[in-house]
Amino acid sequence: MNTADLGLPVDVPSTALFTDQYELTMLQAALRSGTAERRSVFEVFTRRLPEGRRYGVVAGTGRVLDAVENFRFDETILGFLRERGILDERTLDWLAGYRFRGDIWGYPEGEVYFPGSPIMRVEGTFAEAVLLETVILSILNHDSAVAAAASRMAVAAGGRPLIEMGARRTHELAAVAASRSAYVGGFHSTSDLAAGFRYNIPTVGTSAHSFTLLHDSERDAFQAQVDALGSGTTLLVDTFDVTEAVRTAVEVAGPGLGAVRIDSGDLLLLAHRVRQQLDELGARDTRIVVTSDLDEYAIASLAAAPVDAYGVGTQLVTGSGHPTCSMVYKLVARADSDAADAPLRPVAKKSMGGKASLGGRKWSARRLDEHGVAEAEIVGTGPVPAEYAERQLAVPLVRGGEVVAREPLDAARERHIAALAGLPMSAMQLSRGEAVLPTEQV
């Protein structure tokens, strides 16, 4: 079963209150002024990548689609808004029948993006589109930050498996979203059963130090675990003395021991010593898993070590120092009236301090060099040039209020692998630098 195909709702009855109050007060004022039904275009983009990052990763698109479908104002929610005196009765009546009936286009999940990329475009009346600002941004900012960190860690791991282990380091619902985003970005499994249940991500886990300390001896603990889980299990060997623990582990489980886990100390040194010891004991196929507050730099430093898998928690679920992508949701075009055929007028705020935006409904494509490697992100507001017509990055996600782009999570994961393969090799560098592709306005 792949639950991504089921359109499961978020773990609340409605997503309608994942909203900043000013979205509802703007709605009330627009209804009063007669501008609420004007056709409008909002775009999600970021003006810059986090410092030192070479590319961003689009993640959370599937969760956005779920959130839009479940954006409903039921009687309980309307009662809350009425009791607080936030809205007048006319606006509450309008919200009672709210359904998003517009169109949403966006970069498909797993794709990469750059400053100025129109990551998502929401088209509809001002009233129906403005309400989605906060929920869309909260999902995309969080999920894309985690996916970008995961992608960098996957690059550093060089194909070795990565385990997401961050549930205890963040909010319980954010943990599920983070696990999903990590999988898109290149992780292989999660310790979080809620994420495994909801998104069909492979789950792993065996024991902690408390299990060893529960028993009268380390040998007793290892024996109990092997008896329960089989010799293919992973034994934690750094509770006391690593060398003695590895010896005991092989004695208890035999040379077919699945893996040992090291969770503290000098991981580079210990990995080499443990590998040598396992080989000498005949456990040549026993894998070494390392954990202990890893990030992409720590993983890269272990590239020459005999490590078979990495477990990552805190740094992953917090975006490895960048827990948001600074994405914004801006009105870029609107009609002069509520007539269905009224032309769209580009609009943009003028601002100091690097917060200016470009008006107009945008398209985007990626220019390739003679080797098929991307060399620029092209963003335009006019007709799409013929050479880019078949390479536009945005795809339809919602048409007339109906979701049209639901897909298994593995599709986003595979798309990200392909997207990375199409970037210049410098994109994989962990050293600080600018975005690997320039964004060109045409």
C-alpha positions as a Python dict, from the first residue, in 0.01 Angstrom:
ca = {
    (1, 'M'): (0, 0, 0),
    (2, 'N'): (127, 347, -85),
    (3, 'T'): (-68, 597, 123),
    (4, 'A'): (49, 884, -97),
    (5, 'D'): (-212, 761, -345),
    (6, 'L'): (-493, 779, -91),
    (7, 'G'): (-503, 1151, -31),
    (8, 'L'): (-506, 1111, 346),
    (9, 'P'): (-595, 1431, 534),
    (10, 'V'): (-363, 1590, 783),
    (11, 'D'): (-415, 1483, 1143),
    (12, 'V'): (-672, 1754, 1218),
    (13, 'P'): (-1033, 1781, 1096),
    (14, 'S'): (-951, 2080, 873),
    (15, 'T'): (-653, 2284, 759),
    (16, 'A'): (-853, 2609, 745),
    (17, 'L'): (-710, 2753, 1066),
    (18, 'F'): (-351, 2695, 954),
    (19, 'T'): (-398, 3058, 856),
    (20, 'D'): (-277, 3397, 969),
    (21, 'Q'): (-566, 3618, 1075),
    (22, 'Y'): (-486, 3888, 823),
    (23, 'E'): (-577, 3655, 539),
    (24, 'L'): (-934, 3643, 672),
    (25, 'T'): (-953, 4015, 745),
    (26, 'M'): (-826, 4090, 393),
    (27, 'L'): (-1102, 3866, 264),
    (28, 'Q'): (-1365, 4057, 463),
    (29, 'A'): (-1238, 4392, 336),
    (30, 'A'): (-1221, 4268, -24),
    (31, 'L'): (-1578, 4138, -5),
    (32, 'R'): (-1687, 4479, 120),
    (33, 'S'): (-1496, 4669, -151),
    (34, 'G'): (-1612, 4444, -435),
    (35, 'T'): (-1263, 4324, -528),
    (36, 'A'): (-1275, 3974, -378),
    (37, 'E'): (-1374, 3805, -705),
    (38, 'R'): (-1102, 3959, -917),
    (39, 'R'): (-895, 3693, -1091),
    (40, 'S'): (-552, 3683, -927),
    (41, 'V'): (-219, 3507, -957),
    (42, 'F'): (0, 3438, -653),
    (43, 'E'): (349, 3290, -678),
    (44, 'V'): (578, 3117, -431),
    (45, 'F'): (949, 3192, -466),
    (46, 'T'): (1256, 3273, -263),
    (47, 'R'): (1484, 3568, -319),
    (48, 'R'): (1795, 3383, -203),
    (49, 'L'): (1918, 3041, -100),
    (50, 'P'): (2043, 2983, 255),
    (51, 'E'): (2402, 3096, 290),
    (52, 'G'): (2643, 2853, 129),
    (53, 'R'): (2380, 2639, -45),
    (54, 'R'): (2418, 2566, -416),
    (55, 'Y'): (2058, 2460, -488),
    (56, 'G'): (1721, 2418, -319),
    (57, 'V'): (1495, 2112, -323),
    (58, 'V'): (1119, 2130, -370),
    (59, 'A'): (944, 1916, -110),
    (60, 'G'): (601, 1911, 49),
    (61, 'T'): (403, 1941, -274),
    (62, 'G'): (196, 1632, -197),
    (63, 'R'): (121, 1767, 150),
    (64, 'V'): (14, 2099, -3),
    (65, 'L'): (-236, 1916, -222),
    (66, 'D'): (-380, 1739, 83),
    (67, 'A'): (-399, 2069, 271),
    (68, 'V'): (-583, 2246, -12),
    (69, 'E'): (-835, 1964, -37),
    (70, 'N'): (-899, 1978, 338),
    (71, 'F'): (-922, 2356, 365),
    (72, 'R'): (-1283, 2368, 488),
    (73, 'F'): (-1463, 2594, 736),
    (74, 'D'): (-1697, 2371, 934),
    (75, 'E'): (-1940, 2487, 1202),
    (76, 'T'): (-1687, 2450, 1482),
    (77, 'I'): (-1434, 2670, 1304),
    (78, 'L'): (-1695, 2925, 1203),
    (79, 'G'): (-1819, 2932, 1561),
    (80, 'F'): (-1468, 3006, 1686),
    (81, 'L'): (-1431, 3295, 1440),
    (82, 'R'): (-1775, 3428, 1536),
    (83, 'E'): (-1710, 3408, 1911),
    (84, 'R'): (-1379, 3592, 1875),
    (85, 'G'): (-1545, 3864, 1670),
    (86, 'I'): (-1283, 3824, 1400),
    (87, 'L'): (-1522, 3837, 1102),
    (88, 'D'): (-1865, 3969, 1019),
    (89, 'E'): (-2158, 3745, 928),
    (90, 'R'): (-2130, 3811, 556),
    (91, 'T'): (-1772, 3682, 553),
    (92, 'L'): (-1860, 3384, 772),
    (93, 'D'): (-2140, 3292, 532),
    (94, 'W'): (-1895, 3312, 241),
    (95, 'L'): (-1644, 3090, 423),
    (96, 'A'): (-1909, 2828, 497),
    (97, 'G'): (-1913, 2737, 130),
    (98, 'Y'): (-1540, 2779, 66),
    (99, 'R'): (-1374, 2540, -175),
    (100, 'F'): (-1066, 2622, -374),
    (101, 'R'): (-1183, 2606, -736),
    (102, 'G'): (-883, 2757, -907),
    (103, 'D'): (-564, 2618, -1062),
    (104, 'I'): (-225, 2547, -909),
    (105, 'W'): (94, 2493, -1107),
    (106, 'G'): (432, 2417, -959),
    (107, 'Y'): (773, 2257, -979),
    (108, 'P'): (714, 1886, -927),
    (109, 'E'): (827, 1748, -593),
    (110, 'G'): (1193, 1652, -587),
    (111, 'E'): (1292, 1911, -849),
    (112, 'V'): (1562, 2165, -763),
    (113, 'Y'): (1510, 2539, -758),
    (114, 'F'): (1710, 2863, -741),
    (115, 'P'): (1655, 3226, -636),
    (116, 'G'): (1360, 3366, -827),
    (117, 'S'): (1228, 3029, -944),
    (118, 'P'): (844, 3042, -951),
    (119, 'I'): (816, 2729, -738),
    (120, 'M'): (437, 2734, -717),
    (121, 'R'): (167, 2944, -885),
    (122, 'V'): (-185, 2971, -745),
    (123, 'E'): (-455, 3113, -974),
    (124, 'G'): (-813, 3188, -882),
    (125, 'T'): (-1014, 3472, -736),
    (126, 'F'): (-834, 3688, -483),
    (127, 'A'): (-1069, 3560, -214),
    (128, 'E'): (-1002, 3191, -267),
    (129, 'A'): (-628, 3220, -333),
    (130, 'V'): (-525, 3461, -57),
    (131, 'L'): (-651, 3224, 212),
    (132, 'L'): (-395, 2958, 119),
    (133, 'E'): (-85, 3171, 180),
    (134, 'T'): (13, 3055, 527),
    (135, 'V'): (-58, 2685, 492),
    (136, 'I'): (128, 2662, 160),
    (137, 'L'): (429, 2852, 291),
    (138, 'S'): (446, 2661, 619),
    (139, 'I'): (456, 2330, 434),
    (140, 'L'): (695, 2428, 156),
    (141, 'N'): (935, 2621, 380),
    (142, 'H'): (970, 2338, 630),
    (143, 'D'): (971, 2042, 395),
    (144, 'S'): (1203, 2199, 138),
    (145, 'A'): (1452, 2294, 411),
    (146, 'V'): (1467, 1936, 538),
    (147, 'A'): (1487, 1794, 185),
    (148, 'A'): (1779, 2025, 99),
    (149, 'A'): (1967, 1913, 409),
    (150, 'A'): (1887, 1550, 327),
    (151, 'S'): (2011, 1595, -28),
    (152, 'R'): (2343, 1737, 88),
    (153, 'M'): (2382, 1451, 334),
    (154, 'A'): (2301, 1197, 63),
    (155, 'V'): (2566, 1350, -163),
    (156, 'A'): (2817, 1334, 123),
    (157, 'A'): (2725, 972, 195),
    (158, 'G'): (2816, 871, -160),
    (159, 'G'): (2545, 607, -192),
    (160, 'R'): (2573, 461, 157),
    (161, 'P'): (2232, 423, 325),
    (162, 'L'): (2100, 702, 546),
    (163, 'I'): (1853, 654, 833),
    (164, 'E'): (1631, 940, 948),
    (165, 'M'): (1625, 941, 1330),
    (166, 'G'): (1502, 1290, 1424),
    (167, 'A'): (1152, 1233, 1563),
    (168, 'R'): (1259, 1307, 1921),
    (169, 'R'): (1420, 1636, 1816),
    (170, 'T'): (1115, 1815, 1678),
    (171, 'H'): (736, 1849, 1706),
    (172, 'E'): (560, 1515, 1668),
    (173, 'L'): (377, 1615, 1348),
    (174, 'A'): (680, 1797, 1208),
    (175, 'A'): (872, 1472, 1260),
    (176, 'V'): (644, 1290, 1017),
    (177, 'A'): (679, 1567, 758),
    (178, 'A'): (1056, 1574, 808),
    (179, 'S'): (1083, 1200, 753),
    (180, 'R'): (883, 1232, 433),
    (181, 'S'): (1106, 1516, 309),
    (182, 'A'): (1422, 1331, 403),
    (183, 'Y'): (1308, 1036, 192),
    (184, 'V'): (1252, 1268, -105),
    (185, 'G'): (1601, 1413, -51),
    (186, 'G'): (1775, 1075, -56),
    (187, 'F'): (1739, 905, 282),
    (188, 'H'): (1658, 534, 275),
    (189, 'S'): (1460, 468, 593),
    (190, 'T'): (1320, 622, 912),
    (191, 'S'): (1292, 529, 1277),
    (192, 'D'): (951, 704, 1295),
    (193, 'L'): (668, 453, 1268),
    (194, 'A'): (410, 726, 1203),
    (195, 'A'): (602, 823, 889),
    (196, 'G'): (629, 459, 789),
    (197, 'F'): (255, 411, 833),
    (198, 'R'): (150, 729, 660),
    (199, 'Y'): (395, 738, 369),
    (200, 'N'): (513, 377, 335),
    (201, 'I'): (874, 472, 410),
    (202, 'P'): (1089, 175, 521),
    (203, 'T'): (1134, 171, 900),
    (204, 'V'): (1426, 47, 1108),
    (205, 'G'): (1526, 26, 1473),
    (206, 'T'): (1656, -221, 1731),
    (207, 'S'): (1770, -104, 2074),
    (208, 'A'): (1909, 183, 2281),
    (209, 'H'): (2159, 204, 2564),
    (210, 'S'): (1875, 167, 2815),
    (211, 'F'): (1819, -190, 2694),
    (212, 'T'): (2181, -278, 2767),
    (213, 'L'): (2168, -110, 3108),
    (214, 'L'): (1848, -296, 3194),
    (215, 'H'): (2031, -628, 3194),
    (216, 'D'): (2284, -764, 3441),
    (217, 'S'): (2554, -774, 3175),
    (218, 'E'): (2612, -661, 2818),
    (219, 'R'): (2623, -1026, 2714),
    (220, 'D'): (2278, -1085, 2863),
    (221, 'A'): (2143, -783, 2673),
    (222, 'F'): (2293, -897, 2343),
    (223, 'Q'): (2164, -1250, 2396),
    (224, 'A'): (1813, -1127, 2468),
    (225, 'Q'): (1813, -909, 2156),
    (226, 'V'): (1946, -1186, 1931),
    (227, 'D'): (1695, -1433, 2076),
    (228, 'A'): (1413, -1191, 2000),
    (229, 'L'): (1524, -1041, 1669),
    (230, 'G'): (1767, -1291, 1521),
    (231, 'S'): (2136, -1275, 1442),
    (232, 'G'): (2074, -1025, 1162),
    (233, 'T'): (1995, -754, 1417),
    (234, 'T'): (2208, -447, 1493),
    (235, 'L'): (2383, -448, 1831),
    (236, 'L'): (2478, -123, 2002),
    (237, 'V'): (2842, -157, 2109),
    (238, 'D'): (2945, 168, 2279),
    (239, 'T'): (2766, 147, 2614),
    (240, 'F'): (3084, 45, 2796),
    (241, 'D'): (3395, -73, 2613),
    (242, 'V'): (3366, -93, 2235),
    (243, 'T'): (3633, -358, 2182),
    (244, 'E'): (3489, -590, 2443),
    (245, 'A'): (3134, -528, 2317),
    (246, 'V'): (3227, -620, 1959),
    (247, 'R'): (3390, -941, 2080),
    (248, 'T'): (3085, -1030, 2286),
    (249, 'A'): (2848, -941, 2002),
    (250, 'V'): (3016, -1183, 1762),
    (251, 'E'): (3034, -1454, 2027),
    (252, 'V'): (2660, -1420, 2092),
    (253, 'A'): (2531, -1370, 1737),
    (254, 'G'): (2800, -1552, 1545),
    (255, 'P'): (2979, -1430, 1231),
    (256, 'G'): (2639, -1370, 1071),
    (257, 'L'): (2572, -1070, 1297),
    (258, 'G'): (2389, -814, 1088),
    (259, 'A'): (2546, -493, 1214),
    (260, 'V'): (2698, -306, 1504),
    (261, 'R'): (2614, 55, 1587),
    (262, 'I'): (2856, 313, 1726),
    (263, 'D'): (2689, 618, 1884),
    (264, 'S'): (2975, 810, 2048),
    (265, 'G'): (3345, 878, 2046),
    (266, 'D'): (3585, 934, 1758),
    (267, 'L'): (3376, 772, 1487),
    (268, 'L'): (3654, 775, 1227),
    (269, 'L'): (3900, 598, 1453),
    (270, 'L'): (3645, 360, 1601),
    (271, 'A'): (3507, 260, 1260),
    (272, 'H'): (3852, 150, 1145),
    (273, 'R'): (3922, -38, 1465),
    (274, 'V'): (3583, -209, 1471),
    (275, 'R'): (3613, -310, 1105),
    (276, 'Q'): (3950, -467, 1167),
    (277, 'Q'): (3823, -647, 1474),
    (278, 'L'): (3510, -779, 1299),
    (279, 'D'): (3719, -910, 1010),
    (280, 'E'): (3958, -1082, 1250),
    (281, 'L'): (3662, -1245, 1426),
    (282, 'G'): (3529, -1377, 1094),
    (283, 'A'): (3236, -1133, 1080),
    (284, 'R'): (3340, -987, 748),
    (285, 'D'): (2982, -918, 634),
    (286, 'T'): (2876, -747, 957),
    (287, 'R'): (2798, -385, 877),
    (288, 'I'): (2896, -78, 1079),
    (289, 'V'): (2630, 188, 1144),
    (290, 'V'): (2731, 521, 1298),
    (291, 'T'): (2513, 778, 1469),
    (292, 'S'): (2595, 1070, 1705),
    (293, 'D'): (2473, 1415, 1596),
    (294, 'L'): (2588, 1384, 1236),
    (295, 'D'): (2550, 1646, 965),
    (296, 'E'): (2668, 1657, 603),
    (297, 'Y'): (3016, 1769, 703),
    (298, 'A'): (3059, 1490, 958),
    (299, 'I'): (2933, 1239, 702),
    (300, 'A'): (3180, 1371, 444),
    (301, 'S'): (3463, 1339, 695),
    (302, 'L'): (3381, 968, 724),
    (303, 'A'): (3395, 905, 349),
    (304, 'A'): (3718, 704, 380),
    (305, 'A'): (3602, 514, 687),
    (306, 'P'): (3459, 161, 669),
    (307, 'V'): (3111, 285, 753),
    (308, 'D'): (2812, 114, 593),
    (309, 'A'): (2525, 339, 703),
    (310, 'Y'): (2460, 666, 886),
    (311, 'G'): (2182, 762, 1125),
    (312, 'V'): (2097, 1134, 1139),
    (313, 'G'): (1860, 1318, 1371),
    (314, 'T'): (1884, 1675, 1497),
    (315, 'Q'): (2072, 1833, 1208),
    (316, 'L'): (1840, 1677, 953),
    (317, 'V'): (1505, 1780, 1101),
    (318, 'T'): (1632, 2135, 1159),
    (319, 'G'): (1753, 2178, 803),
    (320, 'S'): (2119, 2150, 906),
    (321, 'G'): (2126, 2506, 1033),
    (322, 'H'): (1866, 2643, 792),
    (323, 'P'): (1517, 2541, 914),
    (324, 'T'): (1335, 2754, 655),
    (325, 'C'): (1385, 2845, 291),
    (326, 'S'): (1252, 3204, 323),
    (327, 'M'): (988, 3135, 58),
    (328, 'V'): (723, 3403, 10),
    (329, 'Y'): (374, 3406, -145),
    (330, 'K'): (318, 3720, -349),
    (331, 'L'): (42, 3857, -569),
    (332, 'V'): (204, 3904, -911),
    (333, 'A'): (-97, 3968, -1135),
    (334, 'R'): (-465, 4057, -1100),
    (335, 'A'): (-759, 4157, -1316),
    (336, 'D'): (-909, 4507, -1310),
    (337, 'S'): (-1259, 4368, -1259),
    (338, 'D'): (-1435, 4045, -1173),
    (339, 'A'): (-1531, 3983, -1536),
    (340, 'A'): (-1416, 3640, -1652),
    (341, 'D'): (-1242, 3788, -1957),
    (342, 'A'): (-1076, 4079, -1779),
    (343, 'P'): (-705, 4085, -1870),
    (344, 'L'): (-445, 4030, -1602),
    (345, 'R'): (-233, 4325, -1494),
    (346, 'P'): (120, 4259, -1355),
    (347, 'V'): (160, 4394, -1001),
    (348, 'A'): (450, 4404, -756),
    (349, 'K'): (541, 4593, -443),
    (350, 'K'): (831, 4836, -451),
    (351, 'S'): (1057, 4784, -154),
    (352, 'M'): (1396, 4869, -19),
    (353, 'G'): (1634, 4622, 141),
    (354, 'G'): (1624, 4343, -114),
    (355, 'K'): (1256, 4260, -75),
    (356, 'A'): (1139, 4379, -416),
    (357, 'S'): (959, 4131, -639),
    (358, 'L'): (887, 4103, -1012),
    (359, 'G'): (530, 4134, -1131),
    (360, 'G'): (365, 3919, -1394),
    (361, 'R'): (257, 3557, -1438),
    (362, 'K'): (580, 3365, -1492),
    (363, 'W'): (704, 3060, -1674),
    (364, 'S'): (1041, 2895, -1617),
    (365, 'A'): (1275, 2657, -1793),
    (366, 'R'): (1632, 2539, -1762),
    (367, 'R'): (1886, 2614, -2033),
    (368, 'L'): (2123, 2325, -2106),
    (369, 'D'): (2473, 2328, -2249),
    (370, 'E'): (2593, 2107, -2534),
    (371, 'H'): (2641, 1818, -2290),
    (372, 'G'): (2287, 1835, -2155),
    (373, 'V'): (2398, 1991, -1826),
    (374, 'A'): (2196, 2282, -1688),
    (375, 'E'): (2366, 2620, -1714),
    (376, 'A'): (2091, 2869, -1622),
    (377, 'E'): (1740, 2898, -1475),
    (378, 'I'): (1535, 3101, -1722),
    (379, 'V'): (1232, 3292, -1589),
    (380, 'G'): (1003, 3496, -1812),
    (381, 'T'): (669, 3675, -1808),
    (382, 'G'): (587, 3695, -2175),
    (383, 'P'): (536, 3431, -2443),
    (384, 'V'): (749, 3121, -2398),
    (385, 'P'): (1027, 3106, -2660),
    (386, 'A'): (1011, 2802, -2883),
    (387, 'E'): (1337, 2660, -2750),
    (388, 'Y'): (1190, 2640, -2400),
    (389, 'A'): (836, 2535, -2482),
    (390, 'E'): (903, 2166, -2418),
    (391, 'R'): (1128, 2222, -2115),
    (392, 'Q'): (906, 2425, -1885),
    (393, 'L'): (955, 2331, -1522),
    (394, 'A'): (609, 2390, -1378),
    (395, 'V'): (344, 2121, -1413),
    (396, 'P'): (-30, 2132, -1339),
    (397, 'L'): (-109, 2028, -981),
    (398, 'V'): (-473, 2140, -944),
    (399, 'R'): (-721, 2221, -1220),
    (400, 'G'): (-1058, 2374, -1142),
    (401, 'G'): (-1013, 2279, -779),
    (402, 'E'): (-939, 1913, -853),
    (403, 'V'): (-601, 1760, -773),
    (404, 'V'): (-443, 1620, -1091),
    (405, 'A'): (-87, 1542, -984),
    (406, 'R'): (-96, 1299, -695),
    (407, 'E'): (193, 1054, -714),
    (408, 'P'): (376, 795, -504),
    (409, 'L'): (653, 937, -287),
    (410, 'D'): (909, 723, -470),
    (411, 'A'): (839, 925, -786),
    (412, 'A'): (953, 1245, -612),
    (413, 'R'): (1259, 1066, -475),
    (414, 'E'): (1357, 941, -821),
    (415, 'R'): (1293, 1283, -971),
    (416, 'H'): (1536, 1440, -727),
    (417, 'I'): (1808, 1195, -824),
    (418, 'A'): (1753, 1285, -1189),
    (419, 'A'): (1747, 1659, -1112),
    (420, 'L'): (2083, 1640, -934),
    (421, 'A'): (2230, 1444, -1223),
    (422, 'G'): (2141, 1732, -1455),
    (423, 'L'): (2328, 1996, -1255),
    (424, 'P'): (2695, 2094, -1287),
    (425, 'M'): (2925, 1886, -1069),
    (426, 'S'): (3001, 2191, -853),
    (427, 'A'): (2648, 2162, -715),
    (428, 'M'): (2770, 1868, -507),
    (429, 'Q'): (3037, 2068, -325),
    (430, 'L'): (2972, 2122, 44),
    (431, 'S'): (3200, 2424, 59),
    (432, 'R'): (3034, 2763, 74),
    (433, 'G'): (2940, 2917, -258),
    (434, 'E'): (2668, 3080, -463),
    (435, 'A'): (2376, 2912, -636),
    (436, 'V'): (2515, 2676, -897),
    (437, 'L'): (2285, 2819, -1166),
    (438, 'P'): (2221, 3188, -1231),
    (439, 'T'): (1859, 3297, -1271),
    (440, 'E'): (1807, 3494, -1592),
    (441, 'Q'): (1499, 3709, -1649),
    (442, 'V'): (1374, 3723, -2009),
}
